[in-house]
mmCIF file of C-alpha atoms in Angstrom:
data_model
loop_
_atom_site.group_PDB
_atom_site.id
_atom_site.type_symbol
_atom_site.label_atom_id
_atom_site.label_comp_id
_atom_site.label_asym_id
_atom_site.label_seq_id
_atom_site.Cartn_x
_atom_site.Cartn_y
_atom_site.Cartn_z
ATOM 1 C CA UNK A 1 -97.579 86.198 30.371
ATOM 2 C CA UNK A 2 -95.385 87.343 33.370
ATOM 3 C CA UNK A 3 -92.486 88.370 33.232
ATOM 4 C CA UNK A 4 -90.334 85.175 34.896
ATOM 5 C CA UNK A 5 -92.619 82.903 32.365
ATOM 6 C CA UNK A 6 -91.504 85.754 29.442
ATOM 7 C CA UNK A 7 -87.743 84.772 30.671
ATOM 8 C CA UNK A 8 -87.852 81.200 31.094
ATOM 9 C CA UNK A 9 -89.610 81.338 27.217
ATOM 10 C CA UNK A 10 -86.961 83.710 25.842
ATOM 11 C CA UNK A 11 -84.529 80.947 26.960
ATOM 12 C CA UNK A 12 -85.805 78.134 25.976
ATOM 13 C CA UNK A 13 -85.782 79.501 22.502
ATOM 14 C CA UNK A 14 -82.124 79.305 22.374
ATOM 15 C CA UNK A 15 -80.981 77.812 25.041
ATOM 16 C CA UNK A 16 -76.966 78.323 23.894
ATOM 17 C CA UNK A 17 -75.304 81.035 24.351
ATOM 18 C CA UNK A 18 -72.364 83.244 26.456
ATOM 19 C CA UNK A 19 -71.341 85.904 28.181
ATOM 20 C CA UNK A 20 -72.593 88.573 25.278
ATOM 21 C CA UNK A 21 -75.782 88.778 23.167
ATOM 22 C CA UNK A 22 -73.723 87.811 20.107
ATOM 23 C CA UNK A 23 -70.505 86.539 22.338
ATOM 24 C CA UNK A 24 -69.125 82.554 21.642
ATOM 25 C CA UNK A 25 -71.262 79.994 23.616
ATOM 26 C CA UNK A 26 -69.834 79.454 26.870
ATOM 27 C CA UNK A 27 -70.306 76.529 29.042
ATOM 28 C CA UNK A 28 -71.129 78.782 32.306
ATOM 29 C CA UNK A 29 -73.785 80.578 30.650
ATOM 30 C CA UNK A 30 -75.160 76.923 29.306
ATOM 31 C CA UNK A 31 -74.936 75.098 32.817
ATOM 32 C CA UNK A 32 -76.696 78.041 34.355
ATOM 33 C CA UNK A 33 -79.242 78.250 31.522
ATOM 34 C CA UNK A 34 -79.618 74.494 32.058
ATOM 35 C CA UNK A 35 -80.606 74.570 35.706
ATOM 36 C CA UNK A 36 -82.887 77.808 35.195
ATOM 37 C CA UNK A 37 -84.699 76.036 32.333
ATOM 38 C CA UNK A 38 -85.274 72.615 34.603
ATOM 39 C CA UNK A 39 -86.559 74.563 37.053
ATOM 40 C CA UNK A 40 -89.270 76.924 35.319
ATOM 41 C CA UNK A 41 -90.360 73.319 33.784
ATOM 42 C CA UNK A 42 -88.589 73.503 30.563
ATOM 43 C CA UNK A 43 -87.448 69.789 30.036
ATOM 44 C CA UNK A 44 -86.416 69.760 26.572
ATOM 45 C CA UNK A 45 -84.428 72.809 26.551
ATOM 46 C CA UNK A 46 -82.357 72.152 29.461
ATOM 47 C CA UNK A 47 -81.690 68.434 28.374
ATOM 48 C CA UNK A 48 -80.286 70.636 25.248
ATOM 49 C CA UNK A 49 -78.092 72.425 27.377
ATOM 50 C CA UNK A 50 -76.764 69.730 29.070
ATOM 51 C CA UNK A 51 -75.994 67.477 25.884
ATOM 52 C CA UNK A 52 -73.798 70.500 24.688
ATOM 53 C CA UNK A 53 -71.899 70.539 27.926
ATOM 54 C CA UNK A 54 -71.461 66.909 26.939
ATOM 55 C CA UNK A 55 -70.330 66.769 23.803
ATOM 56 C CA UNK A 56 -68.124 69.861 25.124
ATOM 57 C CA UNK A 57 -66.167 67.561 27.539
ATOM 58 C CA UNK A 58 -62.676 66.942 27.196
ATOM 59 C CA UNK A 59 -61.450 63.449 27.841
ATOM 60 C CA UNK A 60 -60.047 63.663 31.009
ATOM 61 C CA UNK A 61 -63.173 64.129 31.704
ATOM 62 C CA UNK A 62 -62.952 68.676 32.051
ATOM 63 C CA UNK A 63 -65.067 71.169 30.742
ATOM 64 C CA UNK A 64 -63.632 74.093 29.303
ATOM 65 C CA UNK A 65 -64.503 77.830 29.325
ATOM 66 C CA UNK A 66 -65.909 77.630 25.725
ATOM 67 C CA UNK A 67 -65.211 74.455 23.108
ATOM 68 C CA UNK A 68 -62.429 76.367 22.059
ATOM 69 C CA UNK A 69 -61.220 77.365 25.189
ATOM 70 C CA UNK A 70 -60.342 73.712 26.936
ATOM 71 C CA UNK A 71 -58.459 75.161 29.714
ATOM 72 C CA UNK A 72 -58.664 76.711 32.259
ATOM 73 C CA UNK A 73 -60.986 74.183 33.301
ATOM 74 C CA UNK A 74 -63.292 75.865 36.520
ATOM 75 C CA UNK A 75 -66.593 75.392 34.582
ATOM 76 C CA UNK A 76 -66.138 71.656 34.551
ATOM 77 C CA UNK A 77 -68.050 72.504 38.729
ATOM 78 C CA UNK A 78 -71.113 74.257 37.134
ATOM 79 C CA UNK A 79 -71.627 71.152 34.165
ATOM 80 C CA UNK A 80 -71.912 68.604 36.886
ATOM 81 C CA UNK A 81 -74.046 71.022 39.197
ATOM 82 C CA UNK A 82 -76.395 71.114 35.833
ATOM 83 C CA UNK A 83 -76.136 67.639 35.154
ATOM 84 C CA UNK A 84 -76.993 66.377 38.421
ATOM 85 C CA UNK A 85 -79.494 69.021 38.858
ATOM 86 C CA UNK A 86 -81.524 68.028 35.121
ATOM 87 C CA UNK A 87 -81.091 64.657 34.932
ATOM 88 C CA UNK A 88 -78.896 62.705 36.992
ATOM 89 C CA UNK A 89 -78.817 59.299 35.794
ATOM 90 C CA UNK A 90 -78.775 59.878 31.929
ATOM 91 C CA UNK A 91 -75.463 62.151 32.596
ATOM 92 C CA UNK A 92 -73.852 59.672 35.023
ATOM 93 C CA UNK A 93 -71.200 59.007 32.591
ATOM 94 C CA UNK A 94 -70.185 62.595 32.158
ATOM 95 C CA UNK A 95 -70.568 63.504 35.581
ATOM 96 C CA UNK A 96 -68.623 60.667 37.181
ATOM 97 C CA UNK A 97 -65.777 61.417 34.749
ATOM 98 C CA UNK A 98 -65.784 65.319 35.707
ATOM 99 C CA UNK A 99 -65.866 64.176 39.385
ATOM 100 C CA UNK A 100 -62.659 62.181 38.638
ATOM 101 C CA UNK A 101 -60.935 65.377 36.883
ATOM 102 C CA UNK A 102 -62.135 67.650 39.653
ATOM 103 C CA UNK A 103 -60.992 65.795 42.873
ATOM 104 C CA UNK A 104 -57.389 65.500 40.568
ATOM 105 C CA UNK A 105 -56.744 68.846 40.681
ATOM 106 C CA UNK A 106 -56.622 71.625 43.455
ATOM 107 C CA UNK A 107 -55.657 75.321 44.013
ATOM 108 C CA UNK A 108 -51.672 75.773 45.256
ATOM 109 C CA UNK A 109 -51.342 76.162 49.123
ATOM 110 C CA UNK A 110 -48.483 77.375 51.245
ATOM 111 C CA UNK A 111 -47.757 77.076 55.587
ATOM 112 C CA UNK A 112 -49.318 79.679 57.256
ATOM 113 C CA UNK A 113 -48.123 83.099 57.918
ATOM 114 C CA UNK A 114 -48.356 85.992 60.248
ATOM 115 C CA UNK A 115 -48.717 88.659 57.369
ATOM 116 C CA UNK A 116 -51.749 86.491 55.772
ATOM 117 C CA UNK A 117 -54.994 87.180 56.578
ATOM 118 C CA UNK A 118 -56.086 83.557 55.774
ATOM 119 C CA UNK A 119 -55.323 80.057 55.816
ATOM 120 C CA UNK A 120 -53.210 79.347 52.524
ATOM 121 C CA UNK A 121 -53.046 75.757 53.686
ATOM 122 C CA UNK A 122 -56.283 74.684 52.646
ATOM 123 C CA UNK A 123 -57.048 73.122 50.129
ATOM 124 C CA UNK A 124 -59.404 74.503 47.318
ATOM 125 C CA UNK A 125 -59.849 74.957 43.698
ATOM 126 C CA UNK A 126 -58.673 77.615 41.378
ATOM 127 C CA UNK A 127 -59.344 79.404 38.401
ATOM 128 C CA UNK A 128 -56.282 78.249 36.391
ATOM 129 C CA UNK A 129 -53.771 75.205 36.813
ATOM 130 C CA UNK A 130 -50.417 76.261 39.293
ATOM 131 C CA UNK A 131 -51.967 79.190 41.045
ATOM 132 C CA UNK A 132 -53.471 79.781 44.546
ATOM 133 C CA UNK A 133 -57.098 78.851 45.063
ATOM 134 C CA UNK A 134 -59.865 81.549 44.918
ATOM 135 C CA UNK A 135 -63.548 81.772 46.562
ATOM 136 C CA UNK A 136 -65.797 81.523 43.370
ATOM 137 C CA UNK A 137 -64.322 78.082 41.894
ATOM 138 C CA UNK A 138 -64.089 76.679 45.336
ATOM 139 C CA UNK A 139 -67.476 77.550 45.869
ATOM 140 C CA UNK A 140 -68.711 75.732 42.401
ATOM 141 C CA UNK A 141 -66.833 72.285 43.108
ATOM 142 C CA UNK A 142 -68.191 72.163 47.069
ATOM 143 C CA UNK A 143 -71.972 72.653 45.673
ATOM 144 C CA UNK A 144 -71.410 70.414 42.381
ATOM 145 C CA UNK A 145 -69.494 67.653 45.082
ATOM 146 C CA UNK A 146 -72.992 68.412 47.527
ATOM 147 C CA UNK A 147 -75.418 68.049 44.440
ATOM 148 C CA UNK A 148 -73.646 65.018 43.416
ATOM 149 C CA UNK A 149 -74.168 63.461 46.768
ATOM 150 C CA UNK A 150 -70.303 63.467 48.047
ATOM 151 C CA UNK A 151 -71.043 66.281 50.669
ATOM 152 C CA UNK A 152 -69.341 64.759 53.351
ATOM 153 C CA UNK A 153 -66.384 63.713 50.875
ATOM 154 C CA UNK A 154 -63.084 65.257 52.205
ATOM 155 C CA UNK A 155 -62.174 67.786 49.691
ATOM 156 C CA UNK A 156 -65.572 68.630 49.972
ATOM 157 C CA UNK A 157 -65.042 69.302 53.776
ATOM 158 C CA UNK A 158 -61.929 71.444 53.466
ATOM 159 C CA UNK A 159 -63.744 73.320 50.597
ATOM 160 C CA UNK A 160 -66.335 74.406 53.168
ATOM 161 C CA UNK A 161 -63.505 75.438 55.443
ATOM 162 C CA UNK A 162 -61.909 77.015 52.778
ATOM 163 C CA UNK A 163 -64.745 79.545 52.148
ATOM 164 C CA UNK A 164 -65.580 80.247 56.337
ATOM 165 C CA UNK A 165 -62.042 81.329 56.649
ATOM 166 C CA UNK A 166 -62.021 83.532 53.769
ATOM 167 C CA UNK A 167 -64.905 85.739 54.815
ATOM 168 C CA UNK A 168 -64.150 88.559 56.476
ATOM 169 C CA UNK A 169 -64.480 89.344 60.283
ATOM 170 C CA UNK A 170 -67.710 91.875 59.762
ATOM 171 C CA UNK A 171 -69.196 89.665 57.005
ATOM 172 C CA UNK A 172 -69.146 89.730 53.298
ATOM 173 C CA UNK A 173 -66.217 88.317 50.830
ATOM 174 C CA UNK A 174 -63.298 89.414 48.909
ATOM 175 C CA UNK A 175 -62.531 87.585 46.069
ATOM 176 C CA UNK A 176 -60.000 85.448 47.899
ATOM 177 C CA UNK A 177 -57.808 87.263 50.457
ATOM 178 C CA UNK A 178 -59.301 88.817 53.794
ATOM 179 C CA UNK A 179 -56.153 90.934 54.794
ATOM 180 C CA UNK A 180 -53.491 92.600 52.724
ATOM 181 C CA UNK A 181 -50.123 94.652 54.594
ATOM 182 C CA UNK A 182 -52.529 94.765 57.618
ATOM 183 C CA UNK A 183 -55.381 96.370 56.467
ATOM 184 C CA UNK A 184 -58.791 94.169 55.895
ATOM 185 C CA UNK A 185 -60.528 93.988 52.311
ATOM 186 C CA UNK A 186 -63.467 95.068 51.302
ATOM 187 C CA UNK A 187 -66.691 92.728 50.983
ATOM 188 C CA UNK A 188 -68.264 92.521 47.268
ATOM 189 C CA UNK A 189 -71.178 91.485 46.496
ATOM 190 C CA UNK A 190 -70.753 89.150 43.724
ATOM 191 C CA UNK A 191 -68.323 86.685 45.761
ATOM 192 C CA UNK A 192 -69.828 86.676 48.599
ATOM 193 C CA UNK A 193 -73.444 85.696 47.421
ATOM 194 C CA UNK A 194 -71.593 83.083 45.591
ATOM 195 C CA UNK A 195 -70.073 81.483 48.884
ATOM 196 C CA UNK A 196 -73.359 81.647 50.820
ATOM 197 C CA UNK A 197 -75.136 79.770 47.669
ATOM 198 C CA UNK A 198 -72.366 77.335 47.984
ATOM 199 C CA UNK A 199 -73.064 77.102 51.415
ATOM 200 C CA UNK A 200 -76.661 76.147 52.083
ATOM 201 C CA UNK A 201 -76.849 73.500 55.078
ATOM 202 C CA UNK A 202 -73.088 73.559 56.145
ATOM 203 C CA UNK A 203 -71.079 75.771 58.694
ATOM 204 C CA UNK A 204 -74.035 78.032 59.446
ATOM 205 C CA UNK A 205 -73.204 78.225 62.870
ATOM 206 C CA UNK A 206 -70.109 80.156 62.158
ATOM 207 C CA UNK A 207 -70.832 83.684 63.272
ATOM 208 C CA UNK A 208 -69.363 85.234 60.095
ATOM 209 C CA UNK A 209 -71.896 83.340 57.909
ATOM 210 C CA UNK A 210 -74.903 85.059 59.275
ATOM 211 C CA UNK A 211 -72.976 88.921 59.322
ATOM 212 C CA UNK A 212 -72.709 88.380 55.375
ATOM 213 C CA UNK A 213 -76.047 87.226 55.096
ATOM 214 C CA UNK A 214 -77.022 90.437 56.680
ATOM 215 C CA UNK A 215 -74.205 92.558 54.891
ATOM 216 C CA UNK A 216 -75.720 90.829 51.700
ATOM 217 C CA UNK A 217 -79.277 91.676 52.321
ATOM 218 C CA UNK A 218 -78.430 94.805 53.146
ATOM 219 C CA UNK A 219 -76.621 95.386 49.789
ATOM 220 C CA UNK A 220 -79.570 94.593 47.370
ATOM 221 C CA UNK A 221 -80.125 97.900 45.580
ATOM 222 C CA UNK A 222 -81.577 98.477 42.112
ATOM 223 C CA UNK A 223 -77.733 99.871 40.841
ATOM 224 C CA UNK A 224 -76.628 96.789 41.725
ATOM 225 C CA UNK A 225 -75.161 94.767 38.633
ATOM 226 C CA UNK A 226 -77.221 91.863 36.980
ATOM 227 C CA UNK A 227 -74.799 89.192 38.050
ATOM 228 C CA UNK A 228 -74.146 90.498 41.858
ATOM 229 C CA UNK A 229 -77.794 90.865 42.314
ATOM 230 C CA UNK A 230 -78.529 87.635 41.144
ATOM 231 C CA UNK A 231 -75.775 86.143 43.354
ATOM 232 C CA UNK A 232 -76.701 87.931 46.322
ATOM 233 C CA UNK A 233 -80.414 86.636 45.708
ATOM 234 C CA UNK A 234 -79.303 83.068 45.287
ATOM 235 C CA UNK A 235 -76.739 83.348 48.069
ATOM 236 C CA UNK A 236 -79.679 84.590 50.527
ATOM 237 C CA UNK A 237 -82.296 81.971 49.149
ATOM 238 C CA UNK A 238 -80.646 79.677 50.131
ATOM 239 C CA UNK A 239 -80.807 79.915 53.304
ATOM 240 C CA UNK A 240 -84.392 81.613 53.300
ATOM 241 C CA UNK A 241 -84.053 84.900 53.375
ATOM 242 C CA UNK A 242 -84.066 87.959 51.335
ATOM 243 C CA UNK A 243 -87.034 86.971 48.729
ATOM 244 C CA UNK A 244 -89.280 90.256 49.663
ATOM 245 C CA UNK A 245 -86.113 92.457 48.871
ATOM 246 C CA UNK A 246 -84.489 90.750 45.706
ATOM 247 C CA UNK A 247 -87.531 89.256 44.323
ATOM 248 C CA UNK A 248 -89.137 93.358 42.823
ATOM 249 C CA UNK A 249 -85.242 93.984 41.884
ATOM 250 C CA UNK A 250 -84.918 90.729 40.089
ATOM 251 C CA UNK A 251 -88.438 91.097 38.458
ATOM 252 C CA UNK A 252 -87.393 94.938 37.141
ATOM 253 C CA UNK A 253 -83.643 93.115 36.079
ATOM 254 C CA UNK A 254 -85.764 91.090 33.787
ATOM 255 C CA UNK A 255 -87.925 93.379 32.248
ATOM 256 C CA UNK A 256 -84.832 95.414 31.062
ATOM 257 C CA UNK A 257 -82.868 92.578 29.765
ATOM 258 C CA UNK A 258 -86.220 91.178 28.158
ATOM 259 C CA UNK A 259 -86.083 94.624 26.806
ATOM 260 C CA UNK A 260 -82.832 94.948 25.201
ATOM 261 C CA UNK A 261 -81.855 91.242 24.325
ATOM 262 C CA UNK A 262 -79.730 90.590 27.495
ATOM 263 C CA UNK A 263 -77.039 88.172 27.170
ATOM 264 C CA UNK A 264 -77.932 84.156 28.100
ATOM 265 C CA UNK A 265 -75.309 84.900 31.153
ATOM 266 C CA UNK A 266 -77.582 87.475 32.913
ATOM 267 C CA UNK A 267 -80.965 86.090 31.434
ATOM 268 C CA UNK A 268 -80.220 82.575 32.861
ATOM 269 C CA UNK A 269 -78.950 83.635 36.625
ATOM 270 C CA UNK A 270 -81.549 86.006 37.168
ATOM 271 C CA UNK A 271 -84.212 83.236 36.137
ATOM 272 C CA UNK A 272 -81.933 81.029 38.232
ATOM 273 C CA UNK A 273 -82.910 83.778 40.676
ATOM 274 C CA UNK A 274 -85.877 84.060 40.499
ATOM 275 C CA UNK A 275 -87.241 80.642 40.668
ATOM 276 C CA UNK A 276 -85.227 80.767 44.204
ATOM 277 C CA UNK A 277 -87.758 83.543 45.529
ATOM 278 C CA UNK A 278 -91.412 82.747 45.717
ATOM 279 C CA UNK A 279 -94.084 85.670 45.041
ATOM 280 C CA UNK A 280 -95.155 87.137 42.395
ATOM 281 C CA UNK A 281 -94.824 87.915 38.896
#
């Protein structure tokens, strides 16, 4: 069997799970598990997946970090993403009340200023209720709103804008600020493969979108981390590029947490990976 077949089967076979071999189930790891599975053509697992993000939603309609863990709510973006990505209509009930909770809330903003290197204004999502919003949960509500078919819905818009003006001037990310007392951040990886993922078909004209698909591509190294490797290869899939670099360093990522029992986390976004980047093995 190869080895993204030996993955997808080590999933399926339990497909709950979090962000440690032995850690709590957390609903990130089971969303991305969820959309890995439905991809590599593992129906019943995935629909498992997705009824425990389910039965895991609050009602007001949020999904928490684990079932224990209601708030902070930012995986309630990666539930619908999975829902809408498995099986639509037999999760419209869930997913339309997740919609409703996720176009309720919003990341704090503030005017403009000279000493900020980005728009506060805009609007976005954040990681925990009352604070400022961040690049990685904006990024997961604009491609949950796009898989759910409201791309062209407004908050979906200013997401998008949200995540152009918070790359940096040579390409590549932060985590959410592009300039602090003057001097410019540094890219990582992680972020920014998550904001070109979230960015597939919108705002690629934007010459800072294609200098951090080059930074990115440019990045992919076998020391990279599991997750920032698997971001950068989803981030550069979709928009076609990168598969001849990422897909040997995903395939060797695999083999080692095969290996030594990786956690669902890294098992499921480096399938997630993988079936983004044709070839192979």
């Amino acid at each position: 069997m190869r080895v993204q077949q030996q993955l997808a089967a080590s999933i399926a076979k339990r497909p709950l799970g979090g962000y440690a071999a032995e850690g709590p189930v957390a609903s990130e790891p089971v969303a991305w598990a969820a959309v890995a599975l439905h991809r590599a053509g593992h129906a019943g697992p995935a629909d498992s997946a997705c009824r425990w993000l389910a039965e895991s939603q609050s009602a007001d309609g949020s999904v928490g970090v684990t079932r224990s863990e209601p708030a902070p709510a930012w995986p309630t973006a990666l539930a619908i993403y999975a829902w809408t990505t498995v099986a639509p209509g037999r999760f419209a009930d869930p997913i339309a009340r997740a919609l409703d909770w996720g176009l309720s809330v919003q990341g704090e903003t503030m005017p403009r200023r000279d000493n900020i290197g980005h728009d506060p204004s805009l609007l976005g999502w954040s990681w925990a209720a009352a604070t400022h919003a961040w690049l990685e949960p904006t990024s997961f509500f604009v491609r949950a709103l796009d898989a759910a078919g409201h791309a062209n819905h407004p908050r979906a818009q200013q997401g998008r804008r949200l995540l152009v003006d918070r790359l940096l001037p040579e390409g590549g990310a932060n985590y959410g600020n592009t300039m602090v007392l003057g001097q410019t951040l540094l890219p990582h990886v992680q972020p920014s493969g998550i904001v070109m993922w979230a960015l597939p078909t919108h705002d690629a004209a934007d010459p800072r979108v294609g200098k951090t698909l080059d930074w990115l591509e440019a990045s992919l190294a076998p020391d990279l981390a599991t997750a920032s490797l698997a971001f950068a290869s989803l981030g550069l899939a979709a928009h076609g590029r990168g598969a001849a670099k990422s897909r040997p360093l995903l395939l060797t990522a695999a083999q080692s947490l095969l290996a030594n029992n990786g956690s669902l986390y890294r098992r499921a976004l480096v399938l997630a990976a993988l079936n983004s980047t044709p070839g192979e093995g």
